[in-house]
mmCIF file of C-alpha atoms in Angstrom:
data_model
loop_
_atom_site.group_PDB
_atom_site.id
_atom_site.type_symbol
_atom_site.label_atom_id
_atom_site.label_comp_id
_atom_site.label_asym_id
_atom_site.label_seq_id
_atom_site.Cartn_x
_atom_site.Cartn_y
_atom_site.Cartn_z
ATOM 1 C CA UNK H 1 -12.034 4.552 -17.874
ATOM 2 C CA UNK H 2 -8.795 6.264 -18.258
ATOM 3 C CA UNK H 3 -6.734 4.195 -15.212
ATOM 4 C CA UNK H 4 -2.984 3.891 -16.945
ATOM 5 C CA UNK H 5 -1.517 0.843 -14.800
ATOM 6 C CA UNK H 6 1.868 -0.768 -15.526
ATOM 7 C CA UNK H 7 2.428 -4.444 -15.668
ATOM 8 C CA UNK H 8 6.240 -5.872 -15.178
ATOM 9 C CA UNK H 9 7.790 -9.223 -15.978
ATOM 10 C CA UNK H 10 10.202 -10.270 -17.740
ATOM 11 C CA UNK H 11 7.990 -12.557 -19.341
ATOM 12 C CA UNK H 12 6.670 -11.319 -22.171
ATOM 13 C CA UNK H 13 3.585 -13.953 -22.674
ATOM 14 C CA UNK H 14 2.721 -13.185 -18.835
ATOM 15 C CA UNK H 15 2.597 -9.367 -19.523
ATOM 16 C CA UNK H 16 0.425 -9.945 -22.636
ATOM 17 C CA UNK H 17 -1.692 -11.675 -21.069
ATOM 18 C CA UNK H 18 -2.352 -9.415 -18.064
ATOM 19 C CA UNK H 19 -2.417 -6.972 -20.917
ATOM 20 C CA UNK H 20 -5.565 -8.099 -22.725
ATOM 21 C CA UNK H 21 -7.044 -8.896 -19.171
ATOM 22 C CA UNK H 22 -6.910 -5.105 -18.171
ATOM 23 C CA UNK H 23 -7.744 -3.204 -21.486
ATOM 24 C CA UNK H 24 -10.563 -5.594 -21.846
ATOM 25 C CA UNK H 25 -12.001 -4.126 -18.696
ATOM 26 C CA UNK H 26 -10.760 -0.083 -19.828
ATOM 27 C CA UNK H 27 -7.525 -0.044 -18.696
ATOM 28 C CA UNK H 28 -4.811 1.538 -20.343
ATOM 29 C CA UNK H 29 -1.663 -0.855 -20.224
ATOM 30 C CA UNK H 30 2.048 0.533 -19.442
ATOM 31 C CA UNK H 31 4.722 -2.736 -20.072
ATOM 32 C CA UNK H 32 8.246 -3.194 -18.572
ATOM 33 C CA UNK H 33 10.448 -6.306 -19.099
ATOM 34 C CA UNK H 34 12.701 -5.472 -16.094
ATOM 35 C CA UNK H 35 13.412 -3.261 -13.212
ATOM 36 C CA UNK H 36 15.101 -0.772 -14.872
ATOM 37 C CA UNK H 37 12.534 -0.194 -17.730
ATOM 38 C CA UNK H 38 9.745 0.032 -14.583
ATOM 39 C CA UNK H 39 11.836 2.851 -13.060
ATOM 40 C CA UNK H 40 11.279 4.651 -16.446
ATOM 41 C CA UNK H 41 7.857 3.953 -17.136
ATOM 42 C CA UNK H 42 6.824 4.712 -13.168
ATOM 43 C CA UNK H 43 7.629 8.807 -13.610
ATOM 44 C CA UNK H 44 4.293 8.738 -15.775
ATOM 45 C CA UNK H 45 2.471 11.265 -14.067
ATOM 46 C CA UNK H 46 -1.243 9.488 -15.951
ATOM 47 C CA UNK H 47 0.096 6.009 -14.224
ATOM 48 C CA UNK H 48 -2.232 5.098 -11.365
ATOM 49 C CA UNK H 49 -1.084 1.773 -10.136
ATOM 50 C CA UNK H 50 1.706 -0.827 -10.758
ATOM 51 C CA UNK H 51 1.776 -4.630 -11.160
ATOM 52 C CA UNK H 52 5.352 -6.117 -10.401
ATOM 53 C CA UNK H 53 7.348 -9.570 -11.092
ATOM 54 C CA UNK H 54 9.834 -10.351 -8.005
ATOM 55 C CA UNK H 55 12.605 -12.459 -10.261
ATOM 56 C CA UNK H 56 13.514 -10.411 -12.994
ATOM 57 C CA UNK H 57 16.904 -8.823 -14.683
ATOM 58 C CA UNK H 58 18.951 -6.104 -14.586
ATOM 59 C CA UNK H 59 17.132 -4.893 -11.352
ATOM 60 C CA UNK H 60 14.743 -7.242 -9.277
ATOM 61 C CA UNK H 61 11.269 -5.839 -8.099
ATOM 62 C CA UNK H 62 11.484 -5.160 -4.906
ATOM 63 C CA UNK H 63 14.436 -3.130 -6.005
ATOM 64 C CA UNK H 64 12.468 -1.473 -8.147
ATOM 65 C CA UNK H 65 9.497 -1.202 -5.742
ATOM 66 C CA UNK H 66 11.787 0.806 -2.916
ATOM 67 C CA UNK H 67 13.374 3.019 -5.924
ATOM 68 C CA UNK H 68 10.051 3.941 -6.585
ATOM 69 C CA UNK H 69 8.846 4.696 -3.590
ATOM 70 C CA UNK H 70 11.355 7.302 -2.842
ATOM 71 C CA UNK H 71 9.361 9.379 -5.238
ATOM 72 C CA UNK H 72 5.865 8.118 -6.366
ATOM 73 C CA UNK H 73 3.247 6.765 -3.296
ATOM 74 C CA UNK H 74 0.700 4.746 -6.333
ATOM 75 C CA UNK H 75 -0.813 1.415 -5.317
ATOM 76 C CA UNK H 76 2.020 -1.112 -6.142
ATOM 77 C CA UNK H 77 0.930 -5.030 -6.557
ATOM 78 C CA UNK H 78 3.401 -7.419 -6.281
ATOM 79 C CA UNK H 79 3.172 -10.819 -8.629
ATOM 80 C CA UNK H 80 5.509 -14.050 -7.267
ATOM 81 C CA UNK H 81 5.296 -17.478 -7.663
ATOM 82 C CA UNK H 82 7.273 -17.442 -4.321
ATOM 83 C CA UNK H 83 4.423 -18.147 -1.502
ATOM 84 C CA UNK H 84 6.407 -18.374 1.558
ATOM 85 C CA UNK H 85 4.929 -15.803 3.971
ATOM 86 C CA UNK H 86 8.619 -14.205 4.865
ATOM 87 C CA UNK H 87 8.771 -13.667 0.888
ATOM 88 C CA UNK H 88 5.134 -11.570 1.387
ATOM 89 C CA UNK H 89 6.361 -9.983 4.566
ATOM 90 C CA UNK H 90 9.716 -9.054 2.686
ATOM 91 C CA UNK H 91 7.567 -7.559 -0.511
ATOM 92 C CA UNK H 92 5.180 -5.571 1.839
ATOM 93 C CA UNK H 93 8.228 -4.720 4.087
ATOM 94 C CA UNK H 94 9.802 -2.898 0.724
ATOM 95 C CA UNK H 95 6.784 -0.644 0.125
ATOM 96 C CA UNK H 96 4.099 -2.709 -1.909
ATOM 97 C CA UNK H 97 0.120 -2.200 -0.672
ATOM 98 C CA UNK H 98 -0.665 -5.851 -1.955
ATOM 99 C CA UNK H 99 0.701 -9.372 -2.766
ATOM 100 C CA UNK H 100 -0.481 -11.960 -4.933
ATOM 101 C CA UNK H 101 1.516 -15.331 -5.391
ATOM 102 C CA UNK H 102 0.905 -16.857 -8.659
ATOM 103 C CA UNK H 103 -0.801 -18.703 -9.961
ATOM 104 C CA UNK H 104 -3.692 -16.473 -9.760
ATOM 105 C CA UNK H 105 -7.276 -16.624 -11.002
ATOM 106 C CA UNK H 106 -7.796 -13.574 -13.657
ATOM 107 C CA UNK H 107 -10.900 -12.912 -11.260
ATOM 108 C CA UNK H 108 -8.735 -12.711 -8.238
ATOM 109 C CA UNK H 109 -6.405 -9.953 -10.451
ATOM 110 C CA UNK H 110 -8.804 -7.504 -11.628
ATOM 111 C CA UNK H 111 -10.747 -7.267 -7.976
ATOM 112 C CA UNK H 112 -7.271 -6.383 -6.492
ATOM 113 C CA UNK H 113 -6.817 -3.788 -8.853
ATOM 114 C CA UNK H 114 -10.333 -2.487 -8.435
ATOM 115 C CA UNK H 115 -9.771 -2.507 -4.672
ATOM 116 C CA UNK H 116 -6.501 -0.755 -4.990
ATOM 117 C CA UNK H 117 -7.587 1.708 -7.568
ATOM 118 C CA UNK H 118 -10.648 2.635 -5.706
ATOM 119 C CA UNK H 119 -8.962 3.453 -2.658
ATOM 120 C CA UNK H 120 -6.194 5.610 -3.890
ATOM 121 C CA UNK H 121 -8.660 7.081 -6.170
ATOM 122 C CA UNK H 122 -11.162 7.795 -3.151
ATOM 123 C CA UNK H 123 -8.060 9.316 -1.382
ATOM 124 C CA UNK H 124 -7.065 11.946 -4.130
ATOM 125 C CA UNK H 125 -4.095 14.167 -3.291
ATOM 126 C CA UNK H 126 -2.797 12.002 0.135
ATOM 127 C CA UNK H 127 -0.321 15.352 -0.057
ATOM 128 C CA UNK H 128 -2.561 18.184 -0.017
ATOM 129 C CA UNK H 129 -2.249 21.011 1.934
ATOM 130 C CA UNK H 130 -4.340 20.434 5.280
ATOM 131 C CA UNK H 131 -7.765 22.266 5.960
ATOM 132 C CA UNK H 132 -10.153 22.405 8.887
ATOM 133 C CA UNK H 133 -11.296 19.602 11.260
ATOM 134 C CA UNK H 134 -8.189 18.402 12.144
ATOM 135 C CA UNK H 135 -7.565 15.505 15.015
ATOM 136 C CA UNK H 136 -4.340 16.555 17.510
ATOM 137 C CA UNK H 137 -3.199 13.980 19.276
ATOM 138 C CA UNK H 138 0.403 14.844 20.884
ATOM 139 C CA UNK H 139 2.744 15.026 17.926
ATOM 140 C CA UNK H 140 0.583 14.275 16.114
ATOM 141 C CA UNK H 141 -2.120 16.390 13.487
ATOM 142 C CA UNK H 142 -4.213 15.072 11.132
ATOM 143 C CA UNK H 143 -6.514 15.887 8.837
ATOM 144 C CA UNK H 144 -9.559 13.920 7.617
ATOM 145 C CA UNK H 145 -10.423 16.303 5.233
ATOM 146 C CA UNK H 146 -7.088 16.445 3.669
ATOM 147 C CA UNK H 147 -6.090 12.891 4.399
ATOM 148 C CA UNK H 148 -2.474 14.374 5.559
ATOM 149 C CA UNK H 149 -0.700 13.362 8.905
ATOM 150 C CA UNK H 150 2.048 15.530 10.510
ATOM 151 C CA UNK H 151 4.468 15.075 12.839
ATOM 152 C CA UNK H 152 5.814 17.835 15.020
ATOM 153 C CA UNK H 153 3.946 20.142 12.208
ATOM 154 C CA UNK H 154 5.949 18.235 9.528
ATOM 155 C CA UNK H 155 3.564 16.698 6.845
ATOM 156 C CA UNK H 156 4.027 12.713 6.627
ATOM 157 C CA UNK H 157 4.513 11.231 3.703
ATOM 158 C CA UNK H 158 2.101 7.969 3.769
ATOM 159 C CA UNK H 159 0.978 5.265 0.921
ATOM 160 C CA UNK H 160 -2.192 5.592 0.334
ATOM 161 C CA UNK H 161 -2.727 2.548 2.301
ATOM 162 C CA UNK H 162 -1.293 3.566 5.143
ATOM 163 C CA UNK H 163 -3.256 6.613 4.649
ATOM 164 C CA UNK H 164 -6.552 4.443 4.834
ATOM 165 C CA UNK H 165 -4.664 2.658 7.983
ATOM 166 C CA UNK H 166 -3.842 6.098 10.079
ATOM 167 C CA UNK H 167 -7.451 7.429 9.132
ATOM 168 C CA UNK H 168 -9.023 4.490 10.625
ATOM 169 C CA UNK H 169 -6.702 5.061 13.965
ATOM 170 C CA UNK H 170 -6.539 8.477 14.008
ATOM 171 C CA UNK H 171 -10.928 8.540 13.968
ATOM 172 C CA UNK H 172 -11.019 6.271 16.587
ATOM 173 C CA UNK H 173 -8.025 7.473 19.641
ATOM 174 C CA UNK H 174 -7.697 4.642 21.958
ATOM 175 C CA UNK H 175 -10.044 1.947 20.398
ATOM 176 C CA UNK H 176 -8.277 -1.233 19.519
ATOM 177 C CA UNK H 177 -8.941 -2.941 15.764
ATOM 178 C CA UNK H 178 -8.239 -6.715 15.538
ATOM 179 C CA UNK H 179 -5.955 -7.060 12.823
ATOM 180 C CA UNK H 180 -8.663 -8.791 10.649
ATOM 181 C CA UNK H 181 -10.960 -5.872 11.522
ATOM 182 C CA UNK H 182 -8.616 -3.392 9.922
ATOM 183 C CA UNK H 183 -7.847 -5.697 6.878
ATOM 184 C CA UNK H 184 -11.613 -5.476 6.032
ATOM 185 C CA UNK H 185 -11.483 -1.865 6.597
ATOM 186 C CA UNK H 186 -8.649 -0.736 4.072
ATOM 187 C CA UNK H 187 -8.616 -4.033 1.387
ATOM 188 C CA UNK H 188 -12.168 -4.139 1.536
ATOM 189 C CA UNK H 189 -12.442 -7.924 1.733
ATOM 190 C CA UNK H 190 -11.745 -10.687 3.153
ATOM 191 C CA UNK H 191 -8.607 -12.457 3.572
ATOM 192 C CA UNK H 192 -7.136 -15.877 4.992
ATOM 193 C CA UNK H 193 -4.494 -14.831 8.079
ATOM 194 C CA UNK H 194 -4.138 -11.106 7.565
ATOM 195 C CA UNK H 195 -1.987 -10.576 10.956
ATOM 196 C CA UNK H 196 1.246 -10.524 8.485
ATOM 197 C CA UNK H 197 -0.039 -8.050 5.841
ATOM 198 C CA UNK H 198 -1.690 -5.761 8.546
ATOM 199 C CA UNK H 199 1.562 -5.950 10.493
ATOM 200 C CA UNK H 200 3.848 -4.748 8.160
ATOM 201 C CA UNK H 201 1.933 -2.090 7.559
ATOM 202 C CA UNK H 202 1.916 -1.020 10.717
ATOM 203 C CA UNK H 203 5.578 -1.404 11.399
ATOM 204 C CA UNK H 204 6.123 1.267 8.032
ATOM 205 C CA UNK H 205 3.856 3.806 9.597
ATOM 206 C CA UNK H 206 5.778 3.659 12.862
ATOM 207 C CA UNK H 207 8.871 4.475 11.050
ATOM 208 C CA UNK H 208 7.520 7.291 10.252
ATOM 209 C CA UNK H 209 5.956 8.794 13.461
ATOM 210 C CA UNK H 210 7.595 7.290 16.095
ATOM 211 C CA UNK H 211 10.500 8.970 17.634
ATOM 212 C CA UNK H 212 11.749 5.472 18.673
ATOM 213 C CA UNK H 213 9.678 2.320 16.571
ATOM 214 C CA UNK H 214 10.546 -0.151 18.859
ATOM 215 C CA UNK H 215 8.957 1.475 21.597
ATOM 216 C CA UNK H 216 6.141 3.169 20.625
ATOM 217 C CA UNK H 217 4.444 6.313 21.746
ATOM 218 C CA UNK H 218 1.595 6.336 19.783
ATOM 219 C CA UNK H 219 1.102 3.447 17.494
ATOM 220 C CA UNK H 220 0.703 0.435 19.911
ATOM 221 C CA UNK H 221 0.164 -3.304 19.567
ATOM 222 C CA UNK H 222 -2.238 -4.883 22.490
ATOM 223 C CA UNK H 223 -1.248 -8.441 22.339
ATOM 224 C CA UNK H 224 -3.999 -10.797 21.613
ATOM 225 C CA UNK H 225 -6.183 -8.525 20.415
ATOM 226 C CA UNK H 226 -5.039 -5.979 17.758
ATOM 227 C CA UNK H 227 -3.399 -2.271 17.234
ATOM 228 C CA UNK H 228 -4.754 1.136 18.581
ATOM 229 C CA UNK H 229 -3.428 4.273 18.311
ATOM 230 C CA UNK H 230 -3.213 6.080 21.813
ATOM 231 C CA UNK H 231 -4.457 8.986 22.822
ATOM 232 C CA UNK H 232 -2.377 11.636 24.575
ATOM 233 C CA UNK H 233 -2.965 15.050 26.164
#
């Protein structure tokens, strides 16, 4: 297994322990003590996913987690002891795929990082240049192939969960996905009220296609029942 993933806290007994949890299963282990140190370690072209304290010095996490966003779309795992569901809206909200409050069961740890890994792995280059078998729908051409959306022939740039997120949509014009549906779709498991994670999600990708997000063209919620993505001429 040659996965390089970085852990970051600025406790140093928290990241050795994660440590030893992940090379014990193959992983190779990146550490950061801060914000600033993950910006560093996160240009690693080898690094395949990142595992990220909230609280920490010099530059907080979620700080960190938008910085490195701008330039790297890897799975990105928050850690906080905070379990308030604004605090997991506001960490999904700044660009991570997951969120784990601590304390957390080692068990619980690894199959997040398995289901993360997998499905960024499965995805390959989210960027590549599109091929045949593409689905137009308005504005909007995508490729299953190539797992690339564009807008207005511009090429989207998507996480590799909302990658999973638009290829579920984008497959199925018109047909509406409770929000626990899609949950078990893209995490690949189950999950106690996923209508906040799912959401968020959501909310990103219409950034990001929508010519206005608050009303949306494409991208729509149907109110008791879940998001579709509508078709158009």
């Amino acid at each position: 297994m040659d996965e390089r993933i970085l852990v970051v806290d600025d406790d140093r007994e928290i990241v050795g322990a994660i440590a030893i949890l992940l090379e014990r299963e193959g992983y190779q282990v990146l550490r950061a003590y801060n914000g600033m140190e993950a910006l560093e370690q996160a240009v690693d072209p080898a690094l395949r996913l990142i595992l990220m304290d909230v609280m920490m010095p010099r530059l907080d996490g979620l700080s960190a987690v938008l910085r490195i966003r701008e330039k790297r779309n890897l799975p990105i795992i928050v850690l906080s002891a905070r379990s308030e569901e604004t605090d997991k809206i506001l960490g999904l909200s700044a660009g991570a795929d997951d969120y784990i409050t601590k304390p957390y069961s080692p068990q619980e740890l690894l199959a997040r990082v398995r289901s993360q890994l997998r499905r960024y792995t499965s995805l390959g280059d989210v960027h590549a240049e599109g091929r045949r078998g593409e689905i137009v729908n308005g504005r909007l051409t995508y490729s299953p192939e190539a797992l690339v959306l564009q807008v207005d022939g511009e090429p989207v740039k998507l996480t590799a969960t909302e990658t999973r997120i638009v290829d579920l949509l984008m497959r199925n014009l018109g047909r509406i996905f409770p929000a626990e549906e899609i949950y078990r779709r893209v995490w690949e498991g189950e999950c106690y009220a996923p209508e906040n994670t799912v959401m968020v999600h959501i909310r990103r990708i219409r950034e990001k296609i929508e010519l206005n997000p608050k009303k949306p063209e494409y991208l729509k919620v149907v109110w008791g029942i879940g998001y579709k993505m509508e078709k158009k001429a």
